[in-house]
């Protein structure tokens, strides 16, 4: 009994915890669940373990979250509120309004990098959900990823119509840009926490990733544009060219046949 009591006290139970307000208790269970999910995955975490870690009964967990789906949705809602990620941050919105391409991408990159650095737990949780094909992954896709592609893609299309950006499928540009950001964060949070490969600030990363996206890595822009036009022409030619037929090999009639022995 003493051991059990000690565990409960360490997990925040007791008289003071019992008097915890409903909203505080709701957030406490939510934080505990996120922590366990990010460490053990969804399949490896039970509601009983969440209750034990939170210092409450399993019935209390279900009182605040009637179903697991409700708990998963609450996790995303909590992150959306903390990160203001449902819509672009104010710096991005202002840059879009004045059509400042550099400011749009740099502000968006910095905002994402700062969130990833401050909350690596959520990144781990998302990886678990994707690997386990958990419904949280699809919920995240609908609430966050799809909106990023939509909002940033709309801006790119507008700038393409104005002649400010090359005529490339917007989703490809968004994928390249987001890919740089996510890969950088994954390295810092999971594989290279000591930052031995690359140790730069989020501000520097956001600035340089934006430079690469907008200007590429070729020093001579005229050469870069010529290469892009050549590649575009080649792709167009491949689409319009009729398929080639393989030439049939001519066999002389006088050719002798192999005799079977």
PDB file of N, CA and C in Angstrom, residues 89-155:
ATOM      1  N   UNK A  89       0.531  32.555 -39.196  1.00  0.00           N
ATOM      2  CA  UNK A  89       0.801  33.543 -38.157  1.00  0.00           C
ATOM      3  C   UNK A  89       0.687  34.944 -38.755  1.00  0.00           C
ATOM      4  N   UNK A  90       0.625  35.938 -37.909  1.00  0.00           N
ATOM      5  CA  UNK A  90       0.377  37.301 -38.368  1.00  0.00           C
ATOM      6  C   UNK A  90       1.459  37.791 -39.312  1.00  0.00           C
ATOM      7  N   UNK A  91       2.714  37.436 -39.039  1.00  0.00           N
ATOM      8  CA  UNK A  91       3.807  37.871 -39.908  1.00  0.00           C
ATOM      9  C   UNK A  91       3.631  37.338 -41.321  1.00  0.00           C
ATOM     10  N   UNK A  92       3.177  36.088 -41.430  1.00  0.00           N
ATOM     11  CA  UNK A  92       2.948  35.498 -42.746  1.00  0.00           C
ATOM     12  C   UNK A  92       1.762  36.181 -43.432  1.00  0.00           C
ATOM     13  N   UNK A  93       0.688  36.400 -42.677  1.00  0.00           N
ATOM     14  CA  UNK A  93      -0.504  37.044 -43.245  1.00  0.00           C
ATOM     15  C   UNK A  93      -0.171  38.445 -43.770  1.00  0.00           C
ATOM     16  N   UNK A  94       0.629  39.204 -43.023  1.00  0.00           N
ATOM     17  CA  UNK A  94       1.018  40.548 -43.456  1.00  0.00           C
ATOM     18  C   UNK A  94       1.872  40.494 -44.723  1.00  0.00           C
ATOM     19  N   UNK A  95       2.788  39.514 -44.772  1.00  0.00           N
ATOM     20  CA  UNK A  95       3.663  39.380 -45.942  1.00  0.00           C
ATOM     21  C   UNK A  95       2.870  38.996 -47.180  1.00  0.00           C
ATOM     22  N   UNK A  96       1.868  38.117 -47.015  1.00  0.00           N
ATOM     23  CA  UNK A  96       1.017  37.724 -48.136  1.00  0.00           C
ATOM     24  C   UNK A  96       0.239  38.937 -48.655  1.00  0.00           C
ATOM     25  N   UNK A  97      -0.250  39.760 -47.739  1.00  0.00           N
ATOM     26  CA  UNK A  97      -1.036  40.937 -48.133  1.00  0.00           C
ATOM     27  C   UNK A  97      -0.219  41.910 -48.977  1.00  0.00           C
ATOM     28  N   UNK A  98       1.070  42.058 -48.657  1.00  0.00           N
ATOM     29  CA  UNK A  98       1.906  42.987 -49.432  1.00  0.00           C
ATOM     30  C   UNK A  98       2.711  42.280 -50.522  1.00  0.00           C
ATOM     31  N   UNK A  99       2.465  40.974 -50.693  1.00  0.00           N
ATOM     32  CA  UNK A  99       3.107  40.169 -51.745  1.00  0.00           C
ATOM     33  C   UNK A  99       4.638  40.234 -51.649  1.00  0.00           C
ATOM     34  N   UNK A 100       5.127  40.064 -50.459  1.00  0.00           N
ATOM     35  CA  UNK A 100       6.575  40.018 -50.205  1.00  0.00           C
ATOM     36  C   UNK A 100       6.981  38.551 -50.146  1.00  0.00           C
ATOM     37  N   UNK A 101       7.446  38.013 -51.259  1.00  0.00           N
ATOM     38  CA  UNK A 101       7.734  36.582 -51.358  1.00  0.00           C
ATOM     39  C   UNK A 101       8.731  36.117 -50.302  1.00  0.00           C
ATOM     40  N   UNK A 102       9.823  36.857 -50.163  1.00  0.00           N
ATOM     41  CA  UNK A 102      10.830  36.454 -49.172  1.00  0.00           C
ATOM     42  C   UNK A 102      10.241  36.422 -47.775  1.00  0.00           C
ATOM     43  N   UNK A 103       9.498  37.436 -47.425  1.00  0.00           N
ATOM     44  CA  UNK A 103       8.924  37.511 -46.079  1.00  0.00           C
ATOM     45  C   UNK A 103       7.909  36.393 -45.847  1.00  0.00           C
ATOM     46  N   UNK A 104       7.141  36.028 -46.883  1.00  0.00           N
ATOM     47  CA  UNK A 104       6.147  34.962 -46.747  1.00  0.00           C
ATOM     48  C   UNK A 104       6.821  33.653 -46.358  1.00  0.00           C
ATOM     49  N   UNK A 105       7.805  33.229 -47.162  1.00  0.00           N
ATOM     50  CA  UNK A 105       8.439  31.940 -46.932  1.00  0.00           C
ATOM     51  C   UNK A 105       9.335  31.955 -45.693  1.00  0.00           C
ATOM     52  N   UNK A 106      10.038  33.052 -45.481  1.00  0.00           N
ATOM     53  CA  UNK A 106      10.937  33.106 -44.326  1.00  0.00           C
ATOM     54  C   UNK A 106      10.162  33.113 -43.011  1.00  0.00           C
ATOM     55  N   UNK A 107       9.070  33.877 -42.959  1.00  0.00           N
ATOM     56  CA  UNK A 107       8.258  33.918 -41.741  1.00  0.00           C
ATOM     57  C   UNK A 107       7.602  32.566 -41.476  1.00  0.00           C
ATOM     58  N   UNK A 108       7.126  31.919 -42.545  1.00  0.00           N
ATOM     59  CA  UNK A 108       6.494  30.610 -42.376  1.00  0.00           C
ATOM     60  C   UNK A 108       7.512  29.574 -41.906  1.00  0.00           C
ATOM     61  N   UNK A 109       8.717  29.612 -42.466  1.00  0.00           N
ATOM     62  CA  UNK A 109       9.763  28.671 -42.070  1.00  0.00           C
ATOM     63  C   UNK A 109      10.170  28.890 -40.616  1.00  0.00           C
ATOM     64  N   UNK A 110      10.371  30.152 -40.236  1.00  0.00           N
ATOM     65  CA  UNK A 110      10.787  30.449 -38.870  1.00  0.00           C
ATOM     66  C   UNK A 110       9.719  30.046 -37.863  1.00  0.00           C
ATOM     67  N   UNK A 111       8.462  30.307 -38.205  1.00  0.00           N
ATOM     68  CA  UNK A 111       7.356  29.940 -37.323  1.00  0.00           C
ATOM     69  C   UNK A 111       7.324  28.431 -37.098  1.00  0.00           C
ATOM     70  N   UNK A 112       7.477  27.654 -38.164  1.00  0.00           N
ATOM     71  CA  UNK A 112       7.451  26.196 -38.055  1.00  0.00           C
ATOM     72  C   UNK A 112       8.663  25.672 -37.292  1.00  0.00           C
ATOM     73  N   UNK A 113       9.840  26.200 -37.591  1.00  0.00           N
ATOM     74  CA  UNK A 113      11.065  25.745 -36.924  1.00  0.00           C
ATOM     75  C   UNK A 113      11.018  26.019 -35.420  1.00  0.00           C
ATOM     76  N   UNK A 114      10.501  27.181 -35.051  1.00  0.00           N
ATOM     77  CA  UNK A 114      10.390  27.501 -33.626  1.00  0.00           C
ATOM     78  C   UNK A 114       9.425  26.554 -32.919  1.00  0.00           C
ATOM     79  N   UNK A 115       8.305  26.237 -33.560  1.00  0.00           N
ATOM     80  CA  UNK A 115       7.340  25.308 -32.968  1.00  0.00           C
ATOM     81  C   UNK A 115       7.946  23.920 -32.814  1.00  0.00           C
ATOM     82  N   UNK A 116       8.659  23.454 -33.829  1.00  0.00           N
ATOM     83  CA  UNK A 116       9.283  22.133 -33.759  1.00  0.00           C
ATOM     84  C   UNK A 116      10.315  22.070 -32.643  1.00  0.00           C
ATOM     85  N   UNK A 117      11.057  23.150 -32.472  1.00  0.00           N
ATOM     86  CA  UNK A 117      12.092  23.179 -31.434  1.00  0.00           C
ATOM     87  C   UNK A 117      11.473  23.218 -30.036  1.00  0.00           C
ATOM     88  N   UNK A 118      10.407  23.973 -29.886  1.00  0.00           N
ATOM     89  CA  UNK A 118       9.767  24.121 -28.581  1.00  0.00           C
ATOM     90  C   UNK A 118       8.929  22.909 -28.197  1.00  0.00           C
ATOM     91  N   UNK A 119       8.493  22.141 -29.182  1.00  0.00           N
ATOM     92  CA  UNK A 119       7.593  21.026 -28.903  1.00  0.00           C
ATOM     93  C   UNK A 119       7.990  19.776 -29.693  1.00  0.00           C
ATOM     94  N   UNK A 120       9.172  19.212 -29.413  1.00  0.00           N
ATOM     95  CA  UNK A 120       9.598  17.997 -30.131  1.00  0.00           C
ATOM     96  C   UNK A 120       8.704  16.800 -29.822  1.00  0.00           C
ATOM     97  N   UNK A 121       8.027  16.845 -28.684  1.00  0.00           N
ATOM     98  CA  UNK A 121       7.130  15.754 -28.295  1.00  0.00           C
ATOM     99  C   UNK A 121       6.030  15.544 -29.341  1.00  0.00           C
ATOM    100  N   UNK A 122       5.485  16.649 -29.850  1.00  0.00           N
ATOM    101  CA  UNK A 122       4.405  16.545 -30.828  1.00  0.00           C
ATOM    102  C   UNK A 122       4.906  15.938 -32.132  1.00  0.00           C
ATOM    103  N   UNK A 123       6.143  16.231 -32.494  1.00  0.00           N
ATOM    104  CA  UNK A 123       6.718  15.657 -33.707  1.00  0.00           C
ATOM    105  C   UNK A 123       6.879  14.141 -33.563  1.00  0.00           C
ATOM    106  N   UNK A 124       7.326  13.708 -32.390  1.00  0.00           N
ATOM    107  CA  UNK A 124       7.439  12.273 -32.125  1.00  0.00           C
ATOM    108  C   UNK A 124       6.061  11.606 -32.168  1.00  0.00           C
ATOM    109  N   UNK A 125       5.079  12.271 -31.609  1.00  0.00           N
ATOM    110  CA  UNK A 125       3.723  11.734 -31.580  1.00  0.00           C
ATOM    111  C   UNK A 125       3.181  11.555 -32.999  1.00  0.00           C
ATOM    112  N   UNK A 126       3.453  12.526 -33.863  1.00  0.00           N
ATOM    113  CA  UNK A 126       2.993  12.431 -35.245  1.00  0.00           C
ATOM    114  C   UNK A 126       3.686  11.293 -35.992  1.00  0.00           C
ATOM    115  N   UNK A 127       4.966  11.083 -35.711  1.00  0.00           N
ATOM    116  CA  UNK A 127       5.689   9.986 -36.351  1.00  0.00           C
ATOM    117  C   UNK A 127       5.103   8.642 -35.923  1.00  0.00           C
ATOM    118  N   UNK A 128       4.805   8.509 -34.636  1.00  0.00           N
ATOM    119  CA  UNK A 128       4.171   7.274 -34.154  1.00  0.00           C
ATOM    120  C   UNK A 128       2.835   7.057 -34.865  1.00  0.00           C
ATOM    121  N   UNK A 129       2.048   8.117 -34.987  1.00  0.00           N
ATOM    122  CA  UNK A 129       0.723   7.975 -35.588  1.00  0.00           C
ATOM    123  C   UNK A 129       0.825   7.569 -37.055  1.00  0.00           C
ATOM    124  N   UNK A 130       1.831   8.094 -37.757  1.00  0.00           N
ATOM    125  CA  UNK A 130       1.999   7.744 -39.164  1.00  0.00           C
ATOM    126  C   UNK A 130       2.477   6.303 -39.318  1.00  0.00           C
ATOM    127  N   UNK A 131       3.456   5.900 -38.510  1.00  0.00           N
ATOM    128  CA  UNK A 131       4.005   4.549 -38.607  1.00  0.00           C
ATOM    129  C   UNK A 131       2.973   3.484 -38.233  1.00  0.00           C
ATOM    130  N   UNK A 132       2.114   3.818 -37.286  1.00  0.00           N
ATOM    131  CA  UNK A 132       1.093   2.866 -36.841  1.00  0.00           C
ATOM    132  C   UNK A 132      -0.198   2.980 -37.650  1.00  0.00           C
ATOM    133  N   UNK A 133      -0.174   3.864 -38.659  1.00  0.00           N
ATOM    134  CA  UNK A 133      -1.375   4.130 -39.463  1.00  0.00           C
ATOM    135  C   UNK A 133      -2.569   4.456 -38.559  1.00  0.00           C
ATOM    136  N   UNK A 134      -2.284   5.306 -37.611  1.00  0.00           N
ATOM    137  CA  UNK A 134      -3.285   5.689 -36.616  1.00  0.00           C
ATOM    138  C   UNK A 134      -4.159   6.813 -37.166  1.00  0.00           C
ATOM    139  N   UNK A 135      -5.388   6.887 -36.686  1.00  0.00           N
ATOM    140  CA  UNK A 135      -6.316   7.898 -37.202  1.00  0.00           C
ATOM    141  C   UNK A 135      -5.860   9.320 -36.918  1.00  0.00           C
ATOM    142  N   UNK A 136      -5.000   9.513 -35.907  1.00  0.00           N
ATOM    143  CA  UNK A 136      -4.508  10.854 -35.608  1.00  0.00           C
ATOM    144  C   UNK A 136      -3.711  11.402 -36.786  1.00  0.00           C
ATOM    145  N   UNK A 137      -3.014  10.534 -37.516  1.00  0.00           N
ATOM    146  CA  UNK A 137      -2.232  10.979 -38.666  1.00  0.00           C
ATOM    147  C   UNK A 137      -3.141  11.595 -39.730  1.00  0.00           C
ATOM    148  N   UNK A 138      -4.262  10.947 -40.000  1.00  0.00           N
ATOM    149  CA  UNK A 138      -5.200  11.477 -40.985  1.00  0.00           C
ATOM    150  C   UNK A 138      -5.862  12.758 -40.490  1.00  0.00           C
ATOM    151  N   UNK A 139      -6.145  12.814 -39.199  1.00  0.00           N
ATOM    152  CA  UNK A 139      -6.736  14.023 -38.624  1.00  0.00           C
ATOM    153  C   UNK A 139      -5.762  15.196 -38.747  1.00  0.00           C
ATOM    154  N   UNK A 140      -4.491  14.927 -38.497  1.00  0.00           N
ATOM    155  CA  UNK A 140      -3.473  15.965 -38.622  1.00  0.00           C
ATOM    156  C   UNK A 140      -3.356  16.423 -40.071  1.00  0.00           C
ATOM    157  N   UNK A 141      -3.416  15.468 -40.988  1.00  0.00           N
ATOM    158  CA  UNK A 141      -3.334  15.793 -42.412  1.00  0.00           C
ATOM    159  C   UNK A 141      -4.450  16.751 -42.821  1.00  0.00           C
ATOM    160  N   UNK A 142      -5.663  16.456 -42.356  1.00  0.00           N
ATOM    161  CA  UNK A 142      -6.800  17.276 -42.743  1.00  0.00           C
ATOM    162  C   UNK A 142      -6.763  18.656 -42.089  1.00  0.00           C
ATOM    163  N   UNK A 143      -6.376  18.707 -40.812  1.00  0.00           N
ATOM    164  CA  UNK A 143      -6.439  19.968 -40.063  1.00  0.00           C
ATOM    165  C   UNK A 143      -5.250  20.877 -40.339  1.00  0.00           C
ATOM    166  N   UNK A 144      -4.079  20.312 -40.645  1.00  0.00           N
ATOM    167  CA  UNK A 144      -2.865  21.104 -40.764  1.00  0.00           C
ATOM    168  C   UNK A 144      -2.252  21.058 -42.162  1.00  0.00           C
ATOM    169  N   UNK A 145      -1.833  19.867 -42.574  1.00  0.00           N
ATOM    170  CA  UNK A 145      -1.047  19.744 -43.803  1.00  0.00           C
ATOM    171  C   UNK A 145      -1.818  20.232 -45.023  1.00  0.00           C
ATOM    172  N   UNK A 146      -3.037  19.768 -45.175  1.00  0.00           N
ATOM    173  CA  UNK A 146      -3.829  20.156 -46.338  1.00  0.00           C
ATOM    174  C   UNK A 146      -4.026  21.663 -46.391  1.00  0.00           C
ATOM    175  N   UNK A 147      -4.190  22.293 -45.242  1.00  0.00           N
ATOM    176  CA  UNK A 147      -4.405  23.748 -45.213  1.00  0.00           C
ATOM    177  C   UNK A 147      -3.152  24.504 -45.605  1.00  0.00           C
ATOM    178  N   UNK A 148      -1.991  23.974 -45.210  1.00  0.00           N
ATOM    179  CA  UNK A 148      -0.734  24.613 -45.606  1.00  0.00           C
ATOM    180  C   UNK A 148      -0.574  24.561 -47.123  1.00  0.00           C
ATOM    181  N   UNK A 149      -0.828  23.386 -47.696  1.00  0.00           N
ATOM    182  CA  UNK A 149      -0.726  23.248 -49.153  1.00  0.00           C
ATOM    183  C   UNK A 149      -1.724  24.166 -49.862  1.00  0.00           C
ATOM    184  N   UNK A 150      -2.909  24.295 -49.283  1.00  0.00           N
ATOM    185  CA  UNK A 150      -3.942  25.114 -49.907  1.00  0.00           C
ATOM    186  C   UNK A 150      -3.586  26.596 -49.848  1.00  0.00           C
ATOM    187  N   UNK A 151      -3.250  27.092 -48.653  1.00  0.00           N
ATOM    188  CA  UNK A 151      -2.988  28.526 -48.492  1.00  0.00           C
ATOM    189  C   UNK A 151      -1.717  28.951 -49.214  1.00  0.00           C
ATOM    190  N   UNK A 152      -0.636  28.182 -49.057  1.00  0.00           N
ATOM    191  CA  UNK A 152       0.614  28.542 -49.715  1.00  0.00           C
ATOM    192  C   UNK A 152       0.517  28.311 -51.222  1.00  0.00           C
ATOM    193  N   UNK A 153      -0.200  27.255 -51.620  1.00  0.00           N
ATOM    194  CA  UNK A 153      -0.394  26.997 -53.044  1.00  0.00           C
ATOM    195  C   UNK A 153      -1.177  28.107 -53.714  1.00  0.00           C
ATOM    196  N   UNK A 154      -2.201  28.631 -53.048  1.00  0.00           N
ATOM    197  CA  UNK A 154      -2.988  29.738 -53.600  1.00  0.00           C
ATOM    198  C   UNK A 154      -2.105  30.972 -53.813  1.00  0.00           C
ATOM    199  N   UNK A 155      -1.234  31.231 -52.846  1.00  0.00           N
ATOM    200  CA  UNK A 155      -0.341  32.398 -52.976  1.00  0.00           C
ATOM    201  C   UNK A 155       0.616  32.211 -54.154  1.00  0.00           C
TER     202      UNK A 155
END
